[in-house]
Coordinates of C-alpha atoms in Angstrom, one line a residue:
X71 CA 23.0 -19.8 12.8
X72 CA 20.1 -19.9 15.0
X73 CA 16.8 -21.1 13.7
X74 CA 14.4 -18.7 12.6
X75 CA 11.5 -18.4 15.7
X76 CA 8.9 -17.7 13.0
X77 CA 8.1 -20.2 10.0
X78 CA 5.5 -21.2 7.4
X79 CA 3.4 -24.1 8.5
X80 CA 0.7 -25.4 6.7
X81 CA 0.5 -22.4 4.6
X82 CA 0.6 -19.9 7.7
X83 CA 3.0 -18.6 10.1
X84 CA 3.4 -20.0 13.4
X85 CA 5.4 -19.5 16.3
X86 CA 7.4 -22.6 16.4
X87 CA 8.4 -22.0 20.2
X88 CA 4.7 -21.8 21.7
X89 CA 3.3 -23.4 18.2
X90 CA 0.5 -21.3 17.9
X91 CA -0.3 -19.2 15.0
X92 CA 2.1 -15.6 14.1
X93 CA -0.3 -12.8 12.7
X94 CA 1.6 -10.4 11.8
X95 CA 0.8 -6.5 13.2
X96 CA 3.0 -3.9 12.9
X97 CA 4.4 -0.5 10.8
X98 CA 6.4 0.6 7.8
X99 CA 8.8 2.6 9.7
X100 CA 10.5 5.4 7.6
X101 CA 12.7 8.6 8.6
X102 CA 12.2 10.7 6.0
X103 CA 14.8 13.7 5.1
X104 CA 14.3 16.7 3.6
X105 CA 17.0 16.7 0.6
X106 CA 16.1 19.7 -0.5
X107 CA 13.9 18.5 -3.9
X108 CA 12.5 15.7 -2.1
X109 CA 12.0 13.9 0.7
X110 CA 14.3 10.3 1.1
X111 CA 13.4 7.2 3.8
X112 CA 17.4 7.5 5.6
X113 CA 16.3 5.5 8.8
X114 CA 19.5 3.3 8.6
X115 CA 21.9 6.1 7.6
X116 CA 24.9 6.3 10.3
X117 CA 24.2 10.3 9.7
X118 CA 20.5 9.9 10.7
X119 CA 20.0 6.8 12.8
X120 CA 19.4 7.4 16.2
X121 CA 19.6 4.6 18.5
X122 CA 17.4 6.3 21.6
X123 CA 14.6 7.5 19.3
X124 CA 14.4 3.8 17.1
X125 CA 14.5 1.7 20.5
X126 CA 11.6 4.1 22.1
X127 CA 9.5 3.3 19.2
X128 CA 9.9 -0.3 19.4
X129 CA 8.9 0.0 23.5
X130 CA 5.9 2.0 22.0
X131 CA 4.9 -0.6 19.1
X132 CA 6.3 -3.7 21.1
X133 CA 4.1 -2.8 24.5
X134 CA 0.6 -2.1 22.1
X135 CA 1.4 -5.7 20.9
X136 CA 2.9 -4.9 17.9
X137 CA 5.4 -7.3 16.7
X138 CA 6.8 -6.4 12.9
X139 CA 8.2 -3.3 11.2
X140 CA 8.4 -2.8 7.8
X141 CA 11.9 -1.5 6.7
X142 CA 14.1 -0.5 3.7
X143 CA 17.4 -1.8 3.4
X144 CA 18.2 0.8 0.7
X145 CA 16.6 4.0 0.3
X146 CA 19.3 5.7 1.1
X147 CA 21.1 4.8 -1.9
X148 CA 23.2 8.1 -3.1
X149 CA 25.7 9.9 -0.6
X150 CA 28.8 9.2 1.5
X151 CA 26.1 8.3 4.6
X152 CA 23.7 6.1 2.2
X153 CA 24.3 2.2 1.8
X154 CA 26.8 2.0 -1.4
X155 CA 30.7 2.5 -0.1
X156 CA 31.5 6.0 -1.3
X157 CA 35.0 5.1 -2.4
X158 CA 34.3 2.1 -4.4
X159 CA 32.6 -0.6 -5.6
X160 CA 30.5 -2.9 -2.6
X161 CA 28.9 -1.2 0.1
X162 CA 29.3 1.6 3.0
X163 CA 31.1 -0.5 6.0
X164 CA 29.4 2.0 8.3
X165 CA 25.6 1.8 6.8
X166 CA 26.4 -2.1 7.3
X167 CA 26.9 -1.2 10.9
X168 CA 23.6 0.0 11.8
X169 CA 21.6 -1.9 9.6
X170 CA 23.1 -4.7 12.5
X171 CA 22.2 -2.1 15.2
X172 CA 18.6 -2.0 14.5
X173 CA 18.6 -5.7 13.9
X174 CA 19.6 -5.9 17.7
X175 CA 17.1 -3.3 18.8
X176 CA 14.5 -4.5 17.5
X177 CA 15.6 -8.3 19.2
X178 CA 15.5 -6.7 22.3
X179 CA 12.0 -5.3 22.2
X180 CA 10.5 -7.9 20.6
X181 CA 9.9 -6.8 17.4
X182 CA 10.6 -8.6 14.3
X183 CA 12.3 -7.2 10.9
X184 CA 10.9 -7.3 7.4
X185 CA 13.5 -5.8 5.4
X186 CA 12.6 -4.9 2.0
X187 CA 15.0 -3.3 -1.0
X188 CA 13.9 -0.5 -2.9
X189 CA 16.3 -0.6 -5.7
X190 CA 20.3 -0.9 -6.4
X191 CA 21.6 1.7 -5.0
X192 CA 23.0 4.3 -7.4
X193 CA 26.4 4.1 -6.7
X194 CA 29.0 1.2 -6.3
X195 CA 28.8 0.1 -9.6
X196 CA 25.7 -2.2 -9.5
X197 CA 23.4 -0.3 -12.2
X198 CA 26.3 -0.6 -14.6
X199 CA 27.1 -4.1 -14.3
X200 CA 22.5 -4.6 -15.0
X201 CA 23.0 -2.2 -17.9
X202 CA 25.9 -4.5 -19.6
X203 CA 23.5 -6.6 -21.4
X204 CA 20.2 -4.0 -22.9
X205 CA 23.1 -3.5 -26.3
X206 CA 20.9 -0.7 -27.2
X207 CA 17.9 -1.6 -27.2
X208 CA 16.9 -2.1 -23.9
X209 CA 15.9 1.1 -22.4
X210 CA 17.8 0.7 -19.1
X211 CA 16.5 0.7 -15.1
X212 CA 13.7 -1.6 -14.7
X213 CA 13.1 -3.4 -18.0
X214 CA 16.4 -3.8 -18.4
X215 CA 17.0 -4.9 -15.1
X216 CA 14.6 -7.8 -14.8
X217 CA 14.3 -8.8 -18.1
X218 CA 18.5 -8.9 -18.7
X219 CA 21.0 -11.7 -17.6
X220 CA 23.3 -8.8 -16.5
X221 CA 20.2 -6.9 -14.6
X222 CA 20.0 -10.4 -12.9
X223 CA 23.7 -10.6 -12.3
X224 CA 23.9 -7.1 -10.6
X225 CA 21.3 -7.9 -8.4
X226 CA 23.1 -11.2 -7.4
X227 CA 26.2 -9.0 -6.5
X228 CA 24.3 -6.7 -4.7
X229 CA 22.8 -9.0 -2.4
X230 CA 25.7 -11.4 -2.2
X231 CA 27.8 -8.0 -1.1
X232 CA 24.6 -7.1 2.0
X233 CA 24.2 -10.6 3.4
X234 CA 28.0 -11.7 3.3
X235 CA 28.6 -7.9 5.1
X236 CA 25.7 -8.4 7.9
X237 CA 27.0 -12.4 8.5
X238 CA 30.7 -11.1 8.8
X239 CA 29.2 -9.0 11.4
X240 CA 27.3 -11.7 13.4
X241 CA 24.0 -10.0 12.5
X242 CA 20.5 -11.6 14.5
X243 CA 19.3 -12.8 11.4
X244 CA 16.6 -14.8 13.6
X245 CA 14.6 -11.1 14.4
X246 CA 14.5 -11.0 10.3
X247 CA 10.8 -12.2 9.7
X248 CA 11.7 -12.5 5.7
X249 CA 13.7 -10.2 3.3
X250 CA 11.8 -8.8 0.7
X251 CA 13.5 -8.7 -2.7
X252 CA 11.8 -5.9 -4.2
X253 CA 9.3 -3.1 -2.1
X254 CA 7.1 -3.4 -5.2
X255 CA 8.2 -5.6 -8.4
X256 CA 6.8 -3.2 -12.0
X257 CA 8.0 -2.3 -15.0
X258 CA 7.4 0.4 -17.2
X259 CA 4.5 -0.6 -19.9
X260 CA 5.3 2.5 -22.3
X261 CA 9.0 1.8 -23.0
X262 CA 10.9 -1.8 -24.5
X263 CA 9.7 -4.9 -24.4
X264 CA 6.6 -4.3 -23.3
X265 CA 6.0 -1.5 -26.2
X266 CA 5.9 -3.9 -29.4
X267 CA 2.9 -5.4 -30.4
X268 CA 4.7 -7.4 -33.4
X269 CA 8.3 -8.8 -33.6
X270 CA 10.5 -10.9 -32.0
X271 CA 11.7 -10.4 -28.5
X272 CA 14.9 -11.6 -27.0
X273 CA 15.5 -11.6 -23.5
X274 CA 17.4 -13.6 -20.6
X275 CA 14.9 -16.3 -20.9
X276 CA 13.9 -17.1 -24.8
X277 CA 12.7 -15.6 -27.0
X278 CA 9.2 -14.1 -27.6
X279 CA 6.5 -13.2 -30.0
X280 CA 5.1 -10.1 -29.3
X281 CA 1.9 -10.5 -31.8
X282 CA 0.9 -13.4 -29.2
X283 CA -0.5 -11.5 -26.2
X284 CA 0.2 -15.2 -24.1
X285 CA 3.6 -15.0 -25.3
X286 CA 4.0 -11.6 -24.1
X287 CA 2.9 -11.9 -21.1
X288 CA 5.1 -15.0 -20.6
X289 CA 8.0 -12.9 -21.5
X290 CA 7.5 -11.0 -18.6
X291 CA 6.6 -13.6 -16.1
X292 CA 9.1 -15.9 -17.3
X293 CA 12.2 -12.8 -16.2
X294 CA 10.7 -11.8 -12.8
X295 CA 10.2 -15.3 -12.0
X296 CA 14.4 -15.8 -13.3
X297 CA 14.8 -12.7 -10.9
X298 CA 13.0 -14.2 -7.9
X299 CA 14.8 -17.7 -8.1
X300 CA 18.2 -15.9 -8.6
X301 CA 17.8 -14.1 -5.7
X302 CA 15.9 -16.1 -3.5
X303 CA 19.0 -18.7 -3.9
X304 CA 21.4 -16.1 -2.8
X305 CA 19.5 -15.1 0.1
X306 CA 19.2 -18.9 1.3
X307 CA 22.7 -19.4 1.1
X308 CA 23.3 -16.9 3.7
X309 CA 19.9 -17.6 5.3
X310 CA 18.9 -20.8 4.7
X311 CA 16.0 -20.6 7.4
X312 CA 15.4 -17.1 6.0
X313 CA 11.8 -16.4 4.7
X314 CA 12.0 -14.7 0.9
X315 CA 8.7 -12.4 -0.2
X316 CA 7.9 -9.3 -3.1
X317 CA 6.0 -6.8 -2.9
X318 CA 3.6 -5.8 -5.0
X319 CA 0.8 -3.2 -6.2
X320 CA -2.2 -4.6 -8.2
X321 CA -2.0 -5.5 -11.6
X322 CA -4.8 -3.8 -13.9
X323 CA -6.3 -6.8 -15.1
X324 CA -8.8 -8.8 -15.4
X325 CA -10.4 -5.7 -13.4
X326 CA -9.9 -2.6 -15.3
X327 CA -8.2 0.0 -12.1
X328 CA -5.8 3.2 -12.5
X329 CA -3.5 1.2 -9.8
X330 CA 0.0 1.7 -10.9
X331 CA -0.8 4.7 -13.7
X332 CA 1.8 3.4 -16.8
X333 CA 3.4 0.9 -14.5
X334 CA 3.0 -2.9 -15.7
X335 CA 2.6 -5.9 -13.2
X336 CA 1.7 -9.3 -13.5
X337 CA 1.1 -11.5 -10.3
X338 CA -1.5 -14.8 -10.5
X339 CA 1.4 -16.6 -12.6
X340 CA 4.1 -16.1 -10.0
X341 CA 1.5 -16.7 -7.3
X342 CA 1.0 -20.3 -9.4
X343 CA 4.7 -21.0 -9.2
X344 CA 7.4 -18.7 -7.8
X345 CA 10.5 -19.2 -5.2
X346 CA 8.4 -16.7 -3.1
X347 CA 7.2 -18.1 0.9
X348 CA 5.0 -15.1 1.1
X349 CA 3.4 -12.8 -0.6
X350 CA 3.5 -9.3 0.0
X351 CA 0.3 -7.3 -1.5
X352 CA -0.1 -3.7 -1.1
X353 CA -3.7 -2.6 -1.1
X354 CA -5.5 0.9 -0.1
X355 CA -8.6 1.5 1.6
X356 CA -10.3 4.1 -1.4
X357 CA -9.0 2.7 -4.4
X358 CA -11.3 3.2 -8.1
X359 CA -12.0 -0.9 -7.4
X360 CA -13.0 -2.8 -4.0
X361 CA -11.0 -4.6 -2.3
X362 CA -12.6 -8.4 -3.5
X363 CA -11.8 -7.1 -7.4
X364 CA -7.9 -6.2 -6.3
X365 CA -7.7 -9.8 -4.5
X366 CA -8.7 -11.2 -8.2
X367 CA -6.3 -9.0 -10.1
X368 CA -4.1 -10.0 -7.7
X369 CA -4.5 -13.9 -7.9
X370 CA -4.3 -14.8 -4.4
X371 CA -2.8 -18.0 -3.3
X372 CA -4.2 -21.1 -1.5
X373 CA -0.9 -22.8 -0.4
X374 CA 0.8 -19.9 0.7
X375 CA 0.8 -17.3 3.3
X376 CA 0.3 -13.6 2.6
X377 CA 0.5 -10.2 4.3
X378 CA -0.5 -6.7 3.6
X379 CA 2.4 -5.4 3.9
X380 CA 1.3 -1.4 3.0
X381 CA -2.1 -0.4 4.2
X382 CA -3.2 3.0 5.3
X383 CA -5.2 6.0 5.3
X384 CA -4.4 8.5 2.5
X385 CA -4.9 11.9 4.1
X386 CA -6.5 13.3 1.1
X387 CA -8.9 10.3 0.8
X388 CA -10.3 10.6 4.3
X389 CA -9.5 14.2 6.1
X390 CA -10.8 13.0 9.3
X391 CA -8.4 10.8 11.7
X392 CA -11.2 9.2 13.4
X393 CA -12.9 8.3 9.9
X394 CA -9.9 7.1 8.8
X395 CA -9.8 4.9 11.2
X396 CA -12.9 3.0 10.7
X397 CA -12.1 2.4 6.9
X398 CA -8.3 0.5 7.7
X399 CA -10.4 -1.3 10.1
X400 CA -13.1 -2.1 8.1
X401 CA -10.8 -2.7 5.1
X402 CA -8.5 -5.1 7.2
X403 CA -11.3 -6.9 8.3
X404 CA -12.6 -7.3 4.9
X405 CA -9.2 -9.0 3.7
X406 CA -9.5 -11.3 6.9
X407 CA -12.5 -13.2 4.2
X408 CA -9.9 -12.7 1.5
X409 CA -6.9 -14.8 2.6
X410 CA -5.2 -11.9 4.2
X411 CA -3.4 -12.7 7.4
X412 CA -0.6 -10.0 8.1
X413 CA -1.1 -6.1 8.5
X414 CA 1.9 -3.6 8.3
X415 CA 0.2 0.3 8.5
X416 CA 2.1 2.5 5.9
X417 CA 3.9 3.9 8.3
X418 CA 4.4 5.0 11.8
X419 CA 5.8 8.6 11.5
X420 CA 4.2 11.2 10.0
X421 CA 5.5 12.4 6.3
X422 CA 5.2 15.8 5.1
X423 CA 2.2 16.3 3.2
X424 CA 4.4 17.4 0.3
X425 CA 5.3 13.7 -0.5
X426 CA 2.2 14.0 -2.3
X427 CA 0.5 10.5 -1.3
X428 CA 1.0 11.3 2.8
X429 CA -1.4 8.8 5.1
X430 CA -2.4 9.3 8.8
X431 CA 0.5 8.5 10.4
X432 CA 0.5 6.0 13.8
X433 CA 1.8 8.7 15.9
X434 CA -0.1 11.7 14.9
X435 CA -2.9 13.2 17.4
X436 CA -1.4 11.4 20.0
X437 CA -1.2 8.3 18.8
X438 CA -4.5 7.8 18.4
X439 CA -4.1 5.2 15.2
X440 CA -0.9 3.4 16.9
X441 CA -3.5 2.9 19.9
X442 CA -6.4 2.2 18.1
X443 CA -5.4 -0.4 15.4
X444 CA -3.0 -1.9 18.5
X445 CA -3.4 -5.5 19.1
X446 CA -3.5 -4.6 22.5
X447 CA -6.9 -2.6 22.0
X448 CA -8.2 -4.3 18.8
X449 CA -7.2 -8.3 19.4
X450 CA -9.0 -9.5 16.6
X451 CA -7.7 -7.7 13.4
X452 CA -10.8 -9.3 11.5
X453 CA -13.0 -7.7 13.6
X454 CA -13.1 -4.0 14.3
X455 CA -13.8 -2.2 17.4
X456 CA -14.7 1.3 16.4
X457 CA -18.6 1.6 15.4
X458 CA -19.2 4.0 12.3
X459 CA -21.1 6.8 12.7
X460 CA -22.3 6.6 8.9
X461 CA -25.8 5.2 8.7
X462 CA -25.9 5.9 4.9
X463 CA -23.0 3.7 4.3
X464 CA -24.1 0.8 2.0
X465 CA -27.9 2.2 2.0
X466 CA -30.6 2.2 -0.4
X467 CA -30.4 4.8 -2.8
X468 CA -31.6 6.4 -5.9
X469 CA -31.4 9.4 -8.0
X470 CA -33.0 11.3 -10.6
X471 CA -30.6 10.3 -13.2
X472 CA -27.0 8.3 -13.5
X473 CA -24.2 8.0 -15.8
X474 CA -23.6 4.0 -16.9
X475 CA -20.7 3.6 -15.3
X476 CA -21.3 6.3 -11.9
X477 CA -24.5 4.7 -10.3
X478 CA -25.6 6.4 -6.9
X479 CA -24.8 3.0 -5.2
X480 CA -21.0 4.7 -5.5
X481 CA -22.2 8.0 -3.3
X482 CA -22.7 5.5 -0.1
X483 CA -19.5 2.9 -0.7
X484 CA -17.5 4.5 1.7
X485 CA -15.2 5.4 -1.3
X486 CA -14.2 8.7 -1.9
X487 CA -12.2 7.5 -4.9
X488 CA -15.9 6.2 -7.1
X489 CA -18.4 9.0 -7.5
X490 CA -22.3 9.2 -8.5
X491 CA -22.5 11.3 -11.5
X492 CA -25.5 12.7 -12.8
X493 CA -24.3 13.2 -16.4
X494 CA -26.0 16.1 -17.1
X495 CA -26.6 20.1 -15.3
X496 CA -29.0 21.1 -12.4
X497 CA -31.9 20.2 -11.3
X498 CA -31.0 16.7 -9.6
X499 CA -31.5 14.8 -7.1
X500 CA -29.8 11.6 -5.2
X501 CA -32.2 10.2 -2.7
X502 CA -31.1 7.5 0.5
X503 CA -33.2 5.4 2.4
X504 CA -31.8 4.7 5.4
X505 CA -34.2 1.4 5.6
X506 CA -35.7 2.6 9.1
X507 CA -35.4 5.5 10.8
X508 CA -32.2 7.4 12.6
X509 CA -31.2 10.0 14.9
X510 CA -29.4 12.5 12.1
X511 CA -26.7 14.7 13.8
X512 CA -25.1 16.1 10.9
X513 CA -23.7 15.6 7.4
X514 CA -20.6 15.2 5.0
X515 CA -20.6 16.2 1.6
X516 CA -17.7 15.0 -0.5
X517 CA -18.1 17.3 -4.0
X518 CA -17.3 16.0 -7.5
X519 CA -17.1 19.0 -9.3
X520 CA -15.5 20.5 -12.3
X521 CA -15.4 23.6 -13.2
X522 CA -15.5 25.6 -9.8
X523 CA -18.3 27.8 -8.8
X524 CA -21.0 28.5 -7.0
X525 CA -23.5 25.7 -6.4
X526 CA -26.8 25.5 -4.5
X527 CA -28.1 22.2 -2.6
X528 CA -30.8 21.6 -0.4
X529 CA -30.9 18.4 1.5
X530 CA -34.4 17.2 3.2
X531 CA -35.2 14.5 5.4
X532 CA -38.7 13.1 5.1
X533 CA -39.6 15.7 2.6
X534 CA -38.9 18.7 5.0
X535 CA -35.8 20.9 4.6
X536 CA -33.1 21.0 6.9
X537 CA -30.6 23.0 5.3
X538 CA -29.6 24.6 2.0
X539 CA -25.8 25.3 1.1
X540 CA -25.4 28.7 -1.3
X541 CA -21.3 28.8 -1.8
X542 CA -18.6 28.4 -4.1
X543 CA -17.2 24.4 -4.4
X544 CA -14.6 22.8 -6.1
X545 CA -13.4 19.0 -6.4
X546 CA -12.6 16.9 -4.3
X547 CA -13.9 19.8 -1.3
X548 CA -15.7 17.9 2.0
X549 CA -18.7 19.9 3.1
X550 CA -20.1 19.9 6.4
X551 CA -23.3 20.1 7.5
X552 CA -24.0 20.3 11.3
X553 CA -27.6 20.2 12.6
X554 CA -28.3 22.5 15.9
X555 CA -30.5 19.7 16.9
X556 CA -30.3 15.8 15.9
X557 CA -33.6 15.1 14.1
X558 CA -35.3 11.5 13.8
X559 CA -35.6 10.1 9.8
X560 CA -35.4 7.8 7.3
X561 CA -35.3 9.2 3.6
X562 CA -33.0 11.9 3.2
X563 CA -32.6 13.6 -0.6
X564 CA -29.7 16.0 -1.6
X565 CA -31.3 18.3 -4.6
X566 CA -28.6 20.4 -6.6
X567 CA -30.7 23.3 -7.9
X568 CA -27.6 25.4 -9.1
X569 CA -23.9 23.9 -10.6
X570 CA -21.3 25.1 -13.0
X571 CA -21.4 21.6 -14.1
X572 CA -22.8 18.4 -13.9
X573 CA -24.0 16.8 -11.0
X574 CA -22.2 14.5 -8.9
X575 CA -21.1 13.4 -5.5
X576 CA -18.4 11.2 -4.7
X577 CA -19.5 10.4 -1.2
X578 CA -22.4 10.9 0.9
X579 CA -22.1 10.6 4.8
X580 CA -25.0 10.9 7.2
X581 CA -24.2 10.8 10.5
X582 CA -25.4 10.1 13.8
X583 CA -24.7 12.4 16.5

């Protein structure tokens, strides 16, 4: 087997033909298909893959100087065209097929593969074989399947059964950057073992006192670390150059965040000692924490390498492209200080806004974030190229009054996700001092309102009015405010003088013209 051109040296990745450091730049790259109820990721179905389309996009991601995508092996995993074999146990010759077709693809344009699994796939037998061992009081799926010697077992098979298919078919497995055992490793915090607080807990690997928080959360730690190594072995004795990675979302501790919702993860002790050569954290510009608190929920590592591998622009966190933009670039460059050192945008083509958390996709508006985040026009992902047009980012500010926990610092963070909040009705007032003065061209209002109704604000720069909104608002609404002709300040004050509820702002732009 040829060896793998890309490897961890001195806890980074470096080209080992030219030596010289890898930083990884690329996409998550989906097809998404309408099934109907929902939309499903079916890029290497046989029924959907389409070689002339897939090899385009790597000319346009490979000739930008891209050189990753981001792929899952699995989310196709129910139907006659999805990865399990529809007439038995194993998996679907055909999806096997162009799993190696992209693999070559992507080998011809340069581009390298991280492929990631979602889940077992449905069919085939594999979620049965992980259920064998929850007698009834495991609750099945996740916590079952990580914390179970049968969950481990069926991912074993499942693995074994993709990596023996793709060597039988003398797949490149040198354009694999590393195989990713889980998208994002979580389990459910609501439902068994997670939900006794007293008791004794049994699982794959000891047993546990649920009274002692440590032991609790050692319980946990101790199975997904089992699940890692169990894997990790299996993929190394089909790739034993192969790079192995997880993915992950933040964990909600020791920094209190809504990351996740009732999803429970656990990171810094795997970071301390896992079979992992990467790690894989997935972290969002607009999140109800900055980025430096996720890093420390996260734990990052010293030793090892790791990657971004989802970052993006939430459409309904920042409505305007060009905006958006500036935050990923901002936000990457932030991680740069971090220990980040591998970018993969979530994603390339653009999802329908019904999926609910849809970003900015590379290719929308004519490509204008696949050209602007390029290496090609950006070199340096630690330091962006596109100059903000908000002069009230990060300003001075103050206001009449402030909720503990909603300061008026949050109305300038270039969060929409945090919010000033007055904590009381009309009349007030958030004052920003722009620390000298600025050409003003016009401003956005982000409202943080509940109930709807009408409001009245009227914002002043210096003390002299320049314009007064009288209309109907609602949450999360973006309120424009352009000025016929750019005027000169410094302080600019936003009074509310009429609101159906307390006052608030989630974010505050002021912008030059």
């Amino acid at each position: 087997m040829p060896e793998h051109p890309i490897q961890i040296v001195d806890g980074g990745f470096v080209d080992i033909g030219t030596g010289k450091p890898f930083i990884i730049r690329g996409a998550n790259y989906l097809t998404r298909v309408d099934l109907g109820t929902s939309w499903q990721d079916r890029t290497l179905s046989p029924a959907v893959f389409d070689r002339t389309t897939v090899a385009a996009d790597f000319v346009a991601l490979a000739e930008r100087g891209y050189n990753t995508v981001r792929v899952f092996i699995d989310s196709c995993n129910g139907g006659r065209s999805c990865i399990a074999n529809p007439g038995g146990p194993g998996l679907n010759p055909a999806y096997l097929d162009t799993i190696v077709e992209f693999m070559e693809l992507a080998q011809q344009n340069g581009i390298f593969i991280l492929f990631t699994s979602n889940d077992l796939p449905d069919n085939a037998g594999y979620w049965e074989i992980s259920s064998r061992d929850d007698a009834g009081v495991f609750p099945g799926y996740r916590n079952t399947h990580y914390m179970t010697a049968s969950g481990e077992r069926a991912a074993e098979i499942y693995w074994t059964d993709l990596l023996t298919g793709l060597v039988d078919r003398r797949a490149p497995f040198e354009v694999v950057l590393g195989w990713s055992i889980l998208n994002e490793q979580w389990m459910f915090k609501d439902q068994y073992p997670l939900t006794p607080d007293a008791g004794i807990v049994t699982t794959k690997t000891g047993t546990y006192d649920t009274s002692d928080p440590e032991q609790k959360r050692a319980m946990v730690v101790d199975g997904v670390r089992s699940y890692i190594d169990a894997v990790a072995r299996i993929i190394r004795s089909h790739d034993p150059n192969g790079l192995v990675t997880m993915g992950f979302f933040a964990p909600q501790f020791p920094n209190a965040t809504g990351i996740g919702g009732d999803w429970y993860v656990d990171t810094a002790p795997l970071v301390e000692s896992s079979a992992l050569d990467f790690f894989d954290f997935h972290a969002y510009p607009g999140e109800d924490i900055p980025l430096v608190q996720i890093a420390e929920n996260l734990g990052l590592p010293a030793d090892k390498p790791v990657i971004m591998g989802e970052v993006g622009a939430f459409i309904d966190r920042f409505p305007d492209i060009e905006e958006a933009a500036i935050r990923v670039q901002r936000w990457i460059a932030d991680s740069c200080t971090l220990g980040f050192a591998g970018w993969l945008y979530w994603e390339m083509l653009p999802a329908d806004l019904s999926v609910g958390d849809a970003t900015w996709a590379l290719t929308v508006g004519d490509n204008y974030l696949l050209d602007v985040l390029a290496p090609g026009s950006q070199p340096d992902a630690c330091t962006p190229t596109l100059t903000d047009p908000n002069v009230a980012l990060g300003a001075a500010v103050r206001a009449s009054r402030s909720l503990p926990g909603e300061p008026p610092e949050n109305a300038v963070d270039g969060n929409p996700n945090t919010q000033w909040g007055a904590g009381t009705d009309a009349r007030q007032w958030i004052e920003i001092n722009l620390g000298q003065p600025f050409e003003i061209g016009s401003l956005r209002l982000r409202v943080a309102q509940f109930p709807a109704g009408r409001t009245v604000h009227v914002i002043t720069v210096d003390g002299i009015e320049i314009a007064r909104i009288d209309s109907t608002t609602a949450e999360g609404q973006v309120l424009d405010v352009p000025l016929s002709v750019p005027i000169t300040g410094q302080v600019v004050r936003i009074s509310t003088t009429v609101s159906p509820s307390w006052v608030a702002w989630s974010e505050i732009e002021i912008l030059a013209p």
